[in-house]
């Protein structure tokens, strides 16, 4: 199971820390939601929980990813499928579901995390192609 990090959010909207940097626990509410990003349904359910709790999504970071050390010649198909389901499909499901909730409420920020492996030669090339 992969976990989706959620950023602090208050009942008054996105959490904006005071200029002096002081944070008071009563100013924010943070929850953790388990989510299998390779499952479209699991991602939809996670966003539904966020919407039920906070009423909006302001920012999302899609950073879930896996890498396994097989050579491209020896990479078992079931492992490549799992890698793409998490690294590619998971990022897509997360970004798409975030946009579905953000756009009607005026927008938001979606960050997709990639890997520098896409730009350098590595022995585990399926990962490089999936996270670049």
Short mmCIF file of C-alpha atoms in Angstrom, two decimals:
data_model
loop_
_atom_site.label_atom_id
_atom_site.label_comp_id
_atom_site.label_asym_id
_atom_site.label_seq_id
_atom_site.Cartn_x
_atom_site.Cartn_y
_atom_site.Cartn_z
CA UNK A 1 0.00 0.00 0.00
CA UNK A 2 1.29 3.44 -0.91
CA UNK A 3 0.46 6.52 1.10
CA UNK A 4 -0.57 9.90 -0.19
CA UNK A 5 0.90 12.76 1.85
CA UNK A 6 -1.54 15.53 2.66
CA UNK A 7 -0.53 19.08 3.41
CA UNK A 8 -1.87 21.03 6.38
CA UNK A 9 -5.21 22.68 5.81
CA UNK A 10 -7.37 24.60 8.23
CA UNK A 11 -11.10 25.12 8.48
CA UNK A 12 -10.41 28.63 7.14
CA UNK A 13 -8.79 27.42 3.89
CA UNK A 14 -5.20 26.55 2.99
CA UNK A 15 -2.79 26.82 5.90
CA UNK A 16 -0.69 29.96 5.57
CA UNK A 17 1.88 30.09 8.37
CA UNK A 18 2.32 33.45 10.06
CA UNK A 19 5.19 35.59 8.83
CA UNK A 20 7.10 34.94 12.06
CA UNK A 21 6.91 31.19 11.37
CA UNK A 22 4.94 30.35 14.52
CA UNK A 23 2.57 27.40 14.06
CA UNK A 24 -0.15 26.56 16.53
CA UNK A 25 -1.74 23.09 16.51
CA UNK A 26 -5.22 24.59 16.55
CA UNK A 27 -4.45 26.31 13.21
CA UNK A 28 -4.21 23.11 11.18
CA UNK A 29 -5.59 19.60 10.86
CA UNK A 30 -3.54 16.85 9.20
CA UNK A 31 -4.80 13.36 8.34
CA UNK A 32 -3.11 10.41 6.66
CA UNK A 33 -4.95 8.41 4.04
CA UNK A 34 -3.78 5.02 2.78
CA UNK A 35 -3.98 4.78 -0.99
CA UNK A 36 -2.82 2.24 -3.57
CA UNK A 37 -1.94 4.66 -6.38
CA UNK A 38 -1.90 1.82 -8.91
CA UNK A 39 -5.66 1.46 -8.36
CA UNK A 40 -7.86 4.10 -9.97
CA UNK A 41 -10.64 3.28 -7.49
CA UNK A 42 -8.32 3.61 -4.48
CA UNK A 43 -7.15 7.04 -5.68
CA UNK A 44 -10.75 8.15 -6.21
CA UNK A 45 -11.67 6.97 -2.71
CA UNK A 46 -8.71 8.82 -1.18
CA UNK A 47 -9.74 12.07 -2.86
CA UNK A 48 -13.34 11.53 -1.79
CA UNK A 49 -12.14 11.29 1.82
CA UNK A 50 -10.16 14.51 1.43
CA UNK A 51 -13.20 16.26 -0.06
CA UNK A 52 -15.47 14.91 2.69
CA UNK A 53 -13.02 16.12 5.35
CA UNK A 54 -11.88 19.47 3.95
CA UNK A 55 -14.26 20.33 1.10
CA UNK A 56 -11.45 21.12 -1.34
CA UNK A 57 -8.01 20.11 -2.63
CA UNK A 58 -5.49 22.91 -3.00
CA UNK A 59 -2.26 21.03 -3.72
CA UNK A 60 -1.11 17.53 -4.56
CA UNK A 61 2.36 16.01 -4.88
CA UNK A 62 2.43 12.79 -6.90
CA UNK A 63 5.68 11.21 -5.75
CA UNK A 64 4.96 7.50 -5.31
CA UNK A 65 7.45 5.36 -7.21
CA UNK A 66 9.35 2.11 -7.05
CA UNK A 67 12.57 0.84 -8.58
CA UNK A 68 13.92 -2.68 -8.71
CA UNK A 69 17.38 -3.67 -9.86
CA UNK A 70 16.88 -5.97 -12.83
CA UNK A 71 18.69 -5.53 -16.11
CA UNK A 72 16.40 -4.66 -19.00
CA UNK A 73 17.09 -8.15 -20.41
CA UNK A 74 16.04 -9.93 -17.23
CA UNK A 75 13.19 -7.78 -15.95
CA UNK A 76 10.17 -10.07 -15.33
CA UNK A 77 6.99 -8.87 -17.03
CA UNK A 78 4.90 -8.89 -13.83
CA UNK A 79 7.48 -6.61 -12.15
CA UNK A 80 7.54 -4.20 -15.11
CA UNK A 81 3.74 -4.09 -15.07
CA UNK A 82 3.77 -3.31 -11.33
CA UNK A 83 6.43 -0.62 -11.84
CA UNK A 84 4.38 1.10 -14.57
CA UNK A 85 1.13 0.72 -12.61
CA UNK A 86 2.67 2.65 -9.71
CA UNK A 87 5.11 5.05 -11.39
CA UNK A 88 3.09 6.01 -14.48
CA UNK A 89 -0.55 5.11 -13.93
CA UNK A 90 -0.40 6.17 -10.26
CA UNK A 91 0.89 9.63 -11.16
CA UNK A 92 -1.77 9.94 -13.86
CA UNK A 93 -4.64 8.80 -11.59
CA UNK A 94 -3.46 11.18 -8.85
CA UNK A 95 -3.09 14.21 -11.11
CA UNK A 96 -6.36 13.56 -12.94
CA UNK A 97 -8.37 13.11 -9.75
CA UNK A 98 -6.78 16.21 -8.21
CA UNK A 99 -7.67 18.27 -11.29
CA UNK A 100 -11.26 17.00 -11.22
CA UNK A 101 -11.65 18.50 -7.75
CA UNK A 102 -9.46 21.60 -8.18
CA UNK A 103 -10.78 23.02 -11.45
CA UNK A 104 -14.40 23.54 -10.34
CA UNK A 105 -13.14 25.37 -7.24
CA UNK A 106 -10.81 27.73 -9.08
CA UNK A 107 -7.64 25.66 -9.50
CA UNK A 108 -4.75 24.45 -7.40
CA UNK A 109 -1.22 23.11 -7.68
CA UNK A 110 -0.20 19.66 -8.91
CA UNK A 111 3.44 18.61 -8.62
CA UNK A 112 4.62 15.49 -10.49
CA UNK A 113 7.94 14.18 -9.18
CA UNK A 114 10.27 12.65 -11.75
CA UNK A 115 13.71 11.09 -11.55
CA UNK A 116 16.99 12.22 -13.03
CA UNK A 117 17.35 8.59 -14.17
CA UNK A 118 15.40 9.59 -17.26
CA UNK A 119 18.39 11.69 -18.36
CA UNK A 120 21.32 9.47 -17.42
CA UNK A 121 22.31 5.94 -18.33
CA UNK A 122 21.21 3.41 -15.71
CA UNK A 123 21.10 -0.36 -15.71
CA UNK A 124 17.46 -0.52 -14.57
CA UNK A 125 16.08 1.18 -17.68
CA UNK A 126 12.38 0.31 -17.20
CA UNK A 127 12.42 2.53 -14.10
CA UNK A 128 14.10 5.35 -16.02
CA UNK A 129 11.43 5.22 -18.72
CA UNK A 130 8.63 5.16 -16.15
CA UNK A 131 9.75 7.97 -13.87
CA UNK A 132 11.18 10.54 -16.24
#
